[in-house]
Coordinates of N, CA and C and ligand atoms in Angstrom, one line a residue:
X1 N 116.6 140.5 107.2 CA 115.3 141.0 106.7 C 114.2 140.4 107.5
X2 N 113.2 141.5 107.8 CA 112.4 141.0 108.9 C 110.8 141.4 108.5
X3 N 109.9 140.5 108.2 CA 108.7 140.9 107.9 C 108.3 142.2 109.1
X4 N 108.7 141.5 109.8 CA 107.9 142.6 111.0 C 108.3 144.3 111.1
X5 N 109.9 144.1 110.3 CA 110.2 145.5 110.2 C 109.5 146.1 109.1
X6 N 109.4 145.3 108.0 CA 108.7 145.8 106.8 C 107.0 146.9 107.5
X7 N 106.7 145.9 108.3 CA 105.7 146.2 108.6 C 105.0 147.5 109.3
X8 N 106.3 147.5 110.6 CA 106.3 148.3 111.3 C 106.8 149.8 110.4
X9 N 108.1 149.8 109.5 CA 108.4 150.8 108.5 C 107.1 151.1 107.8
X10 N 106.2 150.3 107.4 CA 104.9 150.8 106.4 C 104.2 151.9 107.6
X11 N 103.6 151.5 108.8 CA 102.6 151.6 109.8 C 103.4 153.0 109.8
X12 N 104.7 153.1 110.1 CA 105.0 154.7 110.5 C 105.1 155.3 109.6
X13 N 105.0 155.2 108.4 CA 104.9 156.1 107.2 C 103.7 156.6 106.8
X14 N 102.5 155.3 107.7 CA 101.2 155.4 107.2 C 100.9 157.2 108.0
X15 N 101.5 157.4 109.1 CA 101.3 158.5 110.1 C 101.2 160.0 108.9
X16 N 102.0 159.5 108.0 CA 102.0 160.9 107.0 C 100.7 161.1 106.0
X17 N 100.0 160.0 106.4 CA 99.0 160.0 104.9 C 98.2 161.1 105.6
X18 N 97.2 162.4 105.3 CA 96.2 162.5 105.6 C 94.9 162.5 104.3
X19 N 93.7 163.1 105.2 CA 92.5 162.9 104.4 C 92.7 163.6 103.2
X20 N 92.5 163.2 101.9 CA 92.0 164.1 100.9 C 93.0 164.5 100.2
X21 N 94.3 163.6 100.6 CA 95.4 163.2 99.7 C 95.4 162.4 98.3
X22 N 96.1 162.6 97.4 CA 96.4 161.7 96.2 C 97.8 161.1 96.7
X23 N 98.0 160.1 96.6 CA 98.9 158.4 97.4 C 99.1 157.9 96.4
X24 N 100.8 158.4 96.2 CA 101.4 157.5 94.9 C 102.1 156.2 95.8
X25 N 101.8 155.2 95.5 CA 101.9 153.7 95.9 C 103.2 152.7 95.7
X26 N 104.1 152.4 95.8 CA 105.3 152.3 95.4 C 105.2 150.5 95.3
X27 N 106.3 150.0 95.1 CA 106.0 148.3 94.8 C 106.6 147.8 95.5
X28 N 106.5 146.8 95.4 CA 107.4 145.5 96.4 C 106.9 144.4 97.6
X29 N 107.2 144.2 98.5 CA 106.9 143.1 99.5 C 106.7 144.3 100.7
X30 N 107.1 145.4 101.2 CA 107.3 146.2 101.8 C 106.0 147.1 101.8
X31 N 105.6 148.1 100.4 CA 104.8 148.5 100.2 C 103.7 147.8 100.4
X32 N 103.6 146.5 100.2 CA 102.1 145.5 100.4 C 102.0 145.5 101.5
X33 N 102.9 145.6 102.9 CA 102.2 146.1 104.0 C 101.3 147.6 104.3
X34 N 102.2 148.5 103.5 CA 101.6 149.7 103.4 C 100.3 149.7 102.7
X35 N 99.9 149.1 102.0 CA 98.5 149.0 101.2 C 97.5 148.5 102.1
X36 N 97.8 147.3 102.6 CA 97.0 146.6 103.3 C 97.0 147.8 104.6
X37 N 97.7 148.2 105.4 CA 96.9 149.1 106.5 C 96.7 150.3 105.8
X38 N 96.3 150.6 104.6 CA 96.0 151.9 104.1 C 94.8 151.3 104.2
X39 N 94.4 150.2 103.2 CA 93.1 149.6 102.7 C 92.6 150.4 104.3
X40 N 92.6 149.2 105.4 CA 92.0 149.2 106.2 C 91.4 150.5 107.0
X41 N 92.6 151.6 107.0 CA 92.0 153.0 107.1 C 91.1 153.5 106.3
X42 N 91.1 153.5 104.9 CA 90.1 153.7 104.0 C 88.7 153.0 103.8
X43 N 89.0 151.9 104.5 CA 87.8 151.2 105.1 C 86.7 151.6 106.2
X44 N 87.8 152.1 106.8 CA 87.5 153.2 108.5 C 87.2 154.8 107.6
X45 N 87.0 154.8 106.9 CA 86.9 156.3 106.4 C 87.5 157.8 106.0
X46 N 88.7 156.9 106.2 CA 90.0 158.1 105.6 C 89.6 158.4 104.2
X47 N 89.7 159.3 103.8 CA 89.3 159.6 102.7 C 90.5 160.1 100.9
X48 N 91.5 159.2 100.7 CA 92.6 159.1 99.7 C 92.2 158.8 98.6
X49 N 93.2 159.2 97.6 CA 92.8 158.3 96.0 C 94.1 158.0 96.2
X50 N 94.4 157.1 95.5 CA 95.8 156.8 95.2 C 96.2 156.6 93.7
X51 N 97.6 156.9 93.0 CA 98.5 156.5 91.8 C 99.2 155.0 92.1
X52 N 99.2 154.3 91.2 CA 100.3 153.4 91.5 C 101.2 153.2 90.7
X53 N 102.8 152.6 91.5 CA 103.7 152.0 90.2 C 103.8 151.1 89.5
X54 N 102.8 150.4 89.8 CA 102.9 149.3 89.1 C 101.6 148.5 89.0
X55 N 101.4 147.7 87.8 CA 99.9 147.0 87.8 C 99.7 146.3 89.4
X56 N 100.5 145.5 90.0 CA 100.7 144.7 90.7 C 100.0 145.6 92.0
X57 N 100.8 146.8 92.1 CA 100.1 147.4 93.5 C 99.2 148.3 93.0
X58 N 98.6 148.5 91.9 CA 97.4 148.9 91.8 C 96.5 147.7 91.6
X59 N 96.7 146.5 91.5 CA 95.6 145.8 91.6 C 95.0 145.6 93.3
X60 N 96.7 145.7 93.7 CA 96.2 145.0 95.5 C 95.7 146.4 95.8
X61 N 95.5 147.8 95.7 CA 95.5 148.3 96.6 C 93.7 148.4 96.0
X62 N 93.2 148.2 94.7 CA 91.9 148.5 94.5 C 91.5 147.0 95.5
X63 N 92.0 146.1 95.7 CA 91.7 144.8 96.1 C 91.4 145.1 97.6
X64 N 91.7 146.3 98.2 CA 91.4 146.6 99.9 C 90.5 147.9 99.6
X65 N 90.0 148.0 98.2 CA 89.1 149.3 98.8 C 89.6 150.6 98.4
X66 N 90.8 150.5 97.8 CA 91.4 152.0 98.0 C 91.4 152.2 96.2
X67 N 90.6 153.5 95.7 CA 90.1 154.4 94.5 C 92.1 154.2 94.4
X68 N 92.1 153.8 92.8 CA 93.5 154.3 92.2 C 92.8 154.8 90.5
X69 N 93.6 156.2 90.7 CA 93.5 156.6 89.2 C 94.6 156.4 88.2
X70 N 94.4 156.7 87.3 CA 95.0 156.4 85.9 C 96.1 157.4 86.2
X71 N 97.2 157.1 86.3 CA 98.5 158.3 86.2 C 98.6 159.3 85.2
X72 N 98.2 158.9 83.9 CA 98.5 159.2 82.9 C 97.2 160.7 82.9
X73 N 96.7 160.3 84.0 CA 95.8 162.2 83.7 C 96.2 162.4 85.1
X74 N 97.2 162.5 85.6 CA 97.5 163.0 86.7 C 99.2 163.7 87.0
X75 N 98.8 164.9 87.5 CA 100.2 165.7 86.7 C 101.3 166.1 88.1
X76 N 100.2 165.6 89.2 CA 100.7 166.2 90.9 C 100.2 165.3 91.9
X77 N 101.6 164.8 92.7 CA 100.8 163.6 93.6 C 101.2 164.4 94.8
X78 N 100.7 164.1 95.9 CA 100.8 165.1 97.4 C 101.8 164.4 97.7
X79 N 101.8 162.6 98.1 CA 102.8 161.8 99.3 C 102.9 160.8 98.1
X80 N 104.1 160.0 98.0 CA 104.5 158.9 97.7 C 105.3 158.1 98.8
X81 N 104.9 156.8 98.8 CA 105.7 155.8 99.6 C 106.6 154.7 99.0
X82 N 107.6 154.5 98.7 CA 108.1 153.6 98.4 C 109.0 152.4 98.9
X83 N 109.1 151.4 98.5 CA 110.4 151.0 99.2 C 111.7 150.9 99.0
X84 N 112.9 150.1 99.0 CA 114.2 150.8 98.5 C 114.9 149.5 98.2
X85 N 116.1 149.6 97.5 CA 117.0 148.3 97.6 C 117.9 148.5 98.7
X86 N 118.6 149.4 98.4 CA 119.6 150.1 99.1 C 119.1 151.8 99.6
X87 N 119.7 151.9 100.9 CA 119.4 153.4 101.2 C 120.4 153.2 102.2
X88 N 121.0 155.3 102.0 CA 122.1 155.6 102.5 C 121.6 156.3 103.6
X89 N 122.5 157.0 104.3 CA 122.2 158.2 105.6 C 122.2 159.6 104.7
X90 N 122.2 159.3 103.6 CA 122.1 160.8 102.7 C 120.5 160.5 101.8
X91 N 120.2 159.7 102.1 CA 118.3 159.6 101.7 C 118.8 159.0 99.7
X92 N 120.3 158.7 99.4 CA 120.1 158.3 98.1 C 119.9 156.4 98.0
X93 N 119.4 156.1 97.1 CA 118.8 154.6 97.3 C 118.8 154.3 95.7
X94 N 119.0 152.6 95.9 CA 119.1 152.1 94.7 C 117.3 151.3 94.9
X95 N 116.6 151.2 93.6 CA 115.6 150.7 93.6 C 115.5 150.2 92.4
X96 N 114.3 149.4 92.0 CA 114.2 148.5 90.8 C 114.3 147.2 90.9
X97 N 114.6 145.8 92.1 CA 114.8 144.9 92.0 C 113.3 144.4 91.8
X98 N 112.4 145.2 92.3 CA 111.2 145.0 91.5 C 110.4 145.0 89.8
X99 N 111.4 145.9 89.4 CA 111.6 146.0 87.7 C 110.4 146.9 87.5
X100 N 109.9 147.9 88.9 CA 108.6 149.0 88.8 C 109.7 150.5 88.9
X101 N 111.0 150.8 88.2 CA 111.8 151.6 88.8 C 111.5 153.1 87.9
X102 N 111.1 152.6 86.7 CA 110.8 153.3 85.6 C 109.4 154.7 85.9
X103 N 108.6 154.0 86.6 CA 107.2 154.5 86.9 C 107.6 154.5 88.3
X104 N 108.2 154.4 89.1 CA 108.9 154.7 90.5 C 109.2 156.3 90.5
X105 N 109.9 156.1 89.4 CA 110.8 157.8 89.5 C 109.5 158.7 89.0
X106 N 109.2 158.5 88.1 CA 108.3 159.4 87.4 C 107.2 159.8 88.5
X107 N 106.7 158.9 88.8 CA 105.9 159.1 90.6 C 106.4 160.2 91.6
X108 N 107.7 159.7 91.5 CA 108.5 160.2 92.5 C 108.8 161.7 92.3
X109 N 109.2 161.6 90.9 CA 109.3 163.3 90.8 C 108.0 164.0 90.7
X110 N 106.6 163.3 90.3 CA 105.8 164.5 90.4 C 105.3 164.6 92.0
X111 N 105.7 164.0 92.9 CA 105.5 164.2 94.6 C 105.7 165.2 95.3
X112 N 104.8 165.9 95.8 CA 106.1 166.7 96.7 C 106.8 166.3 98.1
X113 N 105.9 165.3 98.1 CA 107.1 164.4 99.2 C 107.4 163.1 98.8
X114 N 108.1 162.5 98.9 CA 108.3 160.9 98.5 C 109.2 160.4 100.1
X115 N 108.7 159.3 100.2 CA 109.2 158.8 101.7 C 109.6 157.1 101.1
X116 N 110.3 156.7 101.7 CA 111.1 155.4 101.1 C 110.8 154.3 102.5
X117 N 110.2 153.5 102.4 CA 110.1 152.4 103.9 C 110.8 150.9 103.9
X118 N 111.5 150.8 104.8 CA 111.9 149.5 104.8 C 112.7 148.7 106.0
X119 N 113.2 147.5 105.8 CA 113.7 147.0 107.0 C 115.7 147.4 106.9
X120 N 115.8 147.0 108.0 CA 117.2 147.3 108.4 C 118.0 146.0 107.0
X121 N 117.8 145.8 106.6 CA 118.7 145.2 105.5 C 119.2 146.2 104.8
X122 N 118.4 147.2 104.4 CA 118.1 148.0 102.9 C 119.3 149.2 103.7
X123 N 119.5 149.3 104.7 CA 120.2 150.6 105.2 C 121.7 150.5 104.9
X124 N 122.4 150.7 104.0 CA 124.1 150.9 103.8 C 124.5 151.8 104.1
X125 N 125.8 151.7 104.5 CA 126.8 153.0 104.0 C 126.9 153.9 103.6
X126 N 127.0 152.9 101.9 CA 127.4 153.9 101.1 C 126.6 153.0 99.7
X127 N 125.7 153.4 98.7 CA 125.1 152.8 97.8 C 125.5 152.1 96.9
X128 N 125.5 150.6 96.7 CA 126.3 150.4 95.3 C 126.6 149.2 95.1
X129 N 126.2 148.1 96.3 CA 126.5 146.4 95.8 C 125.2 146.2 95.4
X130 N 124.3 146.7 95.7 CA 123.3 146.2 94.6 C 123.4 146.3 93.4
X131 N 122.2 144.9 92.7 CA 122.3 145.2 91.1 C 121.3 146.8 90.9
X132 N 121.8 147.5 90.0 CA 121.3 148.6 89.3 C 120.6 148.6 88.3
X133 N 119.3 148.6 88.7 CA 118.2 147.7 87.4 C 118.2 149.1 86.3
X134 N 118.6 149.0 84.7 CA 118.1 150.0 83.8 C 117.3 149.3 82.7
X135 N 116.1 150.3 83.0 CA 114.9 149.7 81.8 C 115.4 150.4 80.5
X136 N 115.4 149.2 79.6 CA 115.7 149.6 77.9 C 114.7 149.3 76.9
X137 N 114.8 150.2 76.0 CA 113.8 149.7 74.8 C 114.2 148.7 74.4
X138 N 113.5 147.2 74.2 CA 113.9 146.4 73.8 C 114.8 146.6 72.3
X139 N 114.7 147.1 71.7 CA 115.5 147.5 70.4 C 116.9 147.9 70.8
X140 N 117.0 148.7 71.8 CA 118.2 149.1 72.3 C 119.1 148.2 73.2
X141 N 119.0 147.3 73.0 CA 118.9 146.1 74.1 C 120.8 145.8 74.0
X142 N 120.9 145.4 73.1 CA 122.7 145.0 72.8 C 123.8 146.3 73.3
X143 N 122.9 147.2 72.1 CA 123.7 148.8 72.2 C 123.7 149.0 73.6
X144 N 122.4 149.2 74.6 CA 122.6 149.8 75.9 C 123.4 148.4 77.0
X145 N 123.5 147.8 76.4 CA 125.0 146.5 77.0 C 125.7 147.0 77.7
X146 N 126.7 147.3 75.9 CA 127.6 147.6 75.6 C 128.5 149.0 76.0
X147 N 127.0 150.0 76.2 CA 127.3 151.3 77.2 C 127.4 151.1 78.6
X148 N 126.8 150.3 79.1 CA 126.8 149.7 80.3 C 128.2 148.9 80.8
X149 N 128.6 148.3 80.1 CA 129.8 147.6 79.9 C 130.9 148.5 80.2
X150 N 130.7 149.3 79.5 CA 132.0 150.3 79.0 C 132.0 151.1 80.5
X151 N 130.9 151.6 81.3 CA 131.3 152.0 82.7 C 131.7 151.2 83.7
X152 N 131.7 150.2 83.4 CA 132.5 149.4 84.2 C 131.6 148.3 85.0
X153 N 130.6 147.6 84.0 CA 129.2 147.0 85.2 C 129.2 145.9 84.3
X154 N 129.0 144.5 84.8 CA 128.7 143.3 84.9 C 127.0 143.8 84.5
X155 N 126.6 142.5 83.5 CA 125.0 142.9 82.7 C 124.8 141.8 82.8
X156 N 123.6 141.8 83.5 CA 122.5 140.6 83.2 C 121.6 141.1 82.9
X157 N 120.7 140.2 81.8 CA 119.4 140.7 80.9 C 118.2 139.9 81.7
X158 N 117.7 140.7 82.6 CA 116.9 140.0 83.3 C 115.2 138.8 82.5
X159 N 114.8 138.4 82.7 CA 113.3 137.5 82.6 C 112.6 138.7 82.5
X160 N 112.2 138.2 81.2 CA 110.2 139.3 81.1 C 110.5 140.6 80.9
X161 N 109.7 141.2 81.0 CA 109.4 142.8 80.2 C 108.6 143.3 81.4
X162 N 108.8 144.6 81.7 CA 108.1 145.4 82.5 C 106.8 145.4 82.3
X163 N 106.2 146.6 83.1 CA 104.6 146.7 83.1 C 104.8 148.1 81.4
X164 N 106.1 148.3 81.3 CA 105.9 149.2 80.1 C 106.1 148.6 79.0
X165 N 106.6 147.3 78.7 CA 107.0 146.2 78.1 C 107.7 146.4 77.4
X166 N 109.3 147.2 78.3 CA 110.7 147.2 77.8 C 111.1 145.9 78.4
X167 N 112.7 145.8 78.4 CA 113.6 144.9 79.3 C 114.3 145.3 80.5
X168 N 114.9 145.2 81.4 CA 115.3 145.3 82.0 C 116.4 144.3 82.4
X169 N 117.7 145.9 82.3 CA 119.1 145.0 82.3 C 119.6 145.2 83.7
X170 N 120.3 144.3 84.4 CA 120.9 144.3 85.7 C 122.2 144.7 85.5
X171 N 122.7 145.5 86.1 CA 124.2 145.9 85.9 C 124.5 146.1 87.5
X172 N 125.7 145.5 87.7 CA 126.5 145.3 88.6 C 127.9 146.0 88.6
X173 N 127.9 147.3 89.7 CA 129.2 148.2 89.4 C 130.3 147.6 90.4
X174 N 129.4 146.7 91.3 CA 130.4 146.3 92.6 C 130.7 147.6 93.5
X175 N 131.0 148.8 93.3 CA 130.8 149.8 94.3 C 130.8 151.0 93.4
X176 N 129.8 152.0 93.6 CA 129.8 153.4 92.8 C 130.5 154.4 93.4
X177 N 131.2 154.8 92.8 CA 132.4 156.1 93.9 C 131.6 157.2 93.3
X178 N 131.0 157.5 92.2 CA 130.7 158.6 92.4 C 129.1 158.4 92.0
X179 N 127.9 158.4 92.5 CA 126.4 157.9 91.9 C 125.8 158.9 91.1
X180 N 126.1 160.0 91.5 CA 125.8 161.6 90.4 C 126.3 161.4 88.6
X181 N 127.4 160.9 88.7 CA 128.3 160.9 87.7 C 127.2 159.4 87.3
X182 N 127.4 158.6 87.6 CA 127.0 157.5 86.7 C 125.5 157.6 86.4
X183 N 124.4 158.3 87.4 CA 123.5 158.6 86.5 C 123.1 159.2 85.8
X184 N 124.0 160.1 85.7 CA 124.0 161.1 84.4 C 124.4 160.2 83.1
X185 N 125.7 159.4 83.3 CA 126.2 158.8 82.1 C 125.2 157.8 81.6
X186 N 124.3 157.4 82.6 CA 123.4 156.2 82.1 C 122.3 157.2 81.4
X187 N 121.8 158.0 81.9 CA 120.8 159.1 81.4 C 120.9 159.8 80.2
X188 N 122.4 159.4 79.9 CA 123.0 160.2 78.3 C 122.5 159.3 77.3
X189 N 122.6 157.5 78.0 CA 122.8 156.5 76.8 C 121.2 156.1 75.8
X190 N 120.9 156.7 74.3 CA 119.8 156.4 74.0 C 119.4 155.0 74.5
X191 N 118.1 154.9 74.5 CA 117.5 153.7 74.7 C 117.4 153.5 76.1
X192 N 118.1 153.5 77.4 CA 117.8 153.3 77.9 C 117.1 154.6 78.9
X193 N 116.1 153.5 79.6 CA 114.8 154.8 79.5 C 114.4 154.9 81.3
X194 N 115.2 154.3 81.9 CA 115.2 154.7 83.2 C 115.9 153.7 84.1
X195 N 116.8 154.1 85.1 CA 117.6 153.3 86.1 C 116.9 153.5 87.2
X196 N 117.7 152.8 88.6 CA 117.1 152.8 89.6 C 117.9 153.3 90.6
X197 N 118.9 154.0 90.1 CA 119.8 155.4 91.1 C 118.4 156.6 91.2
X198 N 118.5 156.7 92.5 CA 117.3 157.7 92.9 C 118.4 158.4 94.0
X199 N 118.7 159.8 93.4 CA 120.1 160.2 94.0 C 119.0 161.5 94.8
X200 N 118.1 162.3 94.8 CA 117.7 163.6 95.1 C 115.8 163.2 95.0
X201 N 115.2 162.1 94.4 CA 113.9 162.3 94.9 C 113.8 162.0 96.2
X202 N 114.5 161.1 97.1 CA 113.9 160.7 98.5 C 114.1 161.9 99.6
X203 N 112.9 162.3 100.3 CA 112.7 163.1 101.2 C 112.7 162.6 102.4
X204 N 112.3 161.4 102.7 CA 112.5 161.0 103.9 C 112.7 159.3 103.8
X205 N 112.9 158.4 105.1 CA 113.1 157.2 105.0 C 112.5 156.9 106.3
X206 N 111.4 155.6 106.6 CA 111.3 155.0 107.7 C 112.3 153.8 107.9
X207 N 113.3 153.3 108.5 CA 113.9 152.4 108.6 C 113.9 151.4 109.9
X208 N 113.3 149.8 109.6 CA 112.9 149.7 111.1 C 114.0 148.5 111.0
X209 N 114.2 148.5 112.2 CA 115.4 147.3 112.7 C 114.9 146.4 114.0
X210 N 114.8 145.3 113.9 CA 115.0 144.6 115.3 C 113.4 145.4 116.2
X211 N 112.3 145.7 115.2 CA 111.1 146.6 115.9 C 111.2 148.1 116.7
X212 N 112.7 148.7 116.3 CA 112.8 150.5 116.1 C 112.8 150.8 115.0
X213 N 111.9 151.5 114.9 CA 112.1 152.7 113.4 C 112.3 153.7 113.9
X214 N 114.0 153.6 112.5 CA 114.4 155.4 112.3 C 113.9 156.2 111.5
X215 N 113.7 157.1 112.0 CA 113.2 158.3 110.8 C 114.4 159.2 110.2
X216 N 114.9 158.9 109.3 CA 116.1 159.7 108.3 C 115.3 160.7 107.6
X217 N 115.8 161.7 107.9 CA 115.2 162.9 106.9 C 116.6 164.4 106.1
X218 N 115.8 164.2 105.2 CA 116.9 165.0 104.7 C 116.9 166.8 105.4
Ligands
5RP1 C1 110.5 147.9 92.9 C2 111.3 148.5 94.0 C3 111.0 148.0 95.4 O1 110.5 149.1 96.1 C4 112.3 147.6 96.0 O2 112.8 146.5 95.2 C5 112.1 147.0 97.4 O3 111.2 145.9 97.4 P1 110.9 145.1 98.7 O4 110.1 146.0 99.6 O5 110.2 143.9 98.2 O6 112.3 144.7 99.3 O7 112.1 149.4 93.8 O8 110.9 148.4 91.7

């Protein structure tokens, strides 16, 4: 994992923003390069508003200058950028190690593009040794375990409460053979109220290695 790919991954994704876009903002160490050269364009006079996922990168990105509105009156975002845990050669990616996975997707689905940026770590195979962050109503917290359990996943109940001030449980499948099937089963289980299998929002990926970025597109 290489700051400099993070960086370079942000810078080529920045090529997609144009003027007079709404910029759904995605979270992590990755995306904070993307803010910071957004800031700086918006500085220069590009002209964006942006949504964010999370308090965290809507604070930084008002902190370079860049207008973010309230999501909750906002029903259609033009570009989203995010970053990823895992991402395959089929554009599907596990996300949430940030615990912003909840308001990731929701972003994500109202985009009509969503582009995913990152360094050559995040690029697998095939998706699935990552932990699989699912946000639960805290109330549902034992019950959604125990469904979790039962597909076959190692649970850890992670520290703290989201920015929606659920929990968020880490489940560990060790490898997913089928990712369709399990987010549907997790999507069945009341209570919990969003994972971080992103099987069909990602439209494209910047992935930089060693200072080349690939561009994966579906
Ligand atoms: C947060 C996320 C992040 O985008 C993901 O964890 C990647 O983060 P980073 O760029 O710091 O590696 O999904 O919920």
């Amino acid at each position: 994992m290489s700051d400099d790919d993070k960086r370079l991954a942000a810078e080529a994704a920045l090529g997609e923003v144009q003027d007079g876009m709404l910029v759904g903002l995605g979270t992590g160490s990755t995306v904070a390069f993307l803010i910071r050269a957004l800031g700086e364009r918006v500085r220069g006079g590009l002209g964006i508003e942006a949504v964010a996922t999370s308090i965290a990168s809507a604070r930084a990105a008002e902190a370079v200058g860049i207008r973010v509105r309230d999501f909750a009156e906002v029903a259609r975002v033009d570009l989203t950028i995010d970053g990823a845990d895992e991402i395959d050669a089929w554009l599907h990616a596990i996300k949430g190690a940030g615990g912003a996975m909840l308001r990731e997707k929701v972003i994500a689905a109202a985009s009509t593009r969503m582009v995913v940026i990152a360094d050559g770590s995040k690029r697998v195979a095939a998706i699935g040794a990552a932990k699989l962050p699912v946000e639960v109503l805290p109330f549902a917290r034992a019950f959604v375990t125990a469904r979790l359990e039962a597909l076959g996943a190692a649970v850890v109940l992670r520290d703290g409460v989201t920015d929606n001030g659920n929990v968020i449980l880490d489940a560990r499948f060790g490898a997913i053979s089928d990712p369709a099937k399990l987010a549907a089963a997790i999507d069945a289980v009341p209570g919990a109220l969003g994972h971080g299998l992103f099987l069909r929002e990602v439209d494209a990926a910047y992935v930089a290695s060693a200072g080349t970025v690939e561009l994966i597109e579906r």
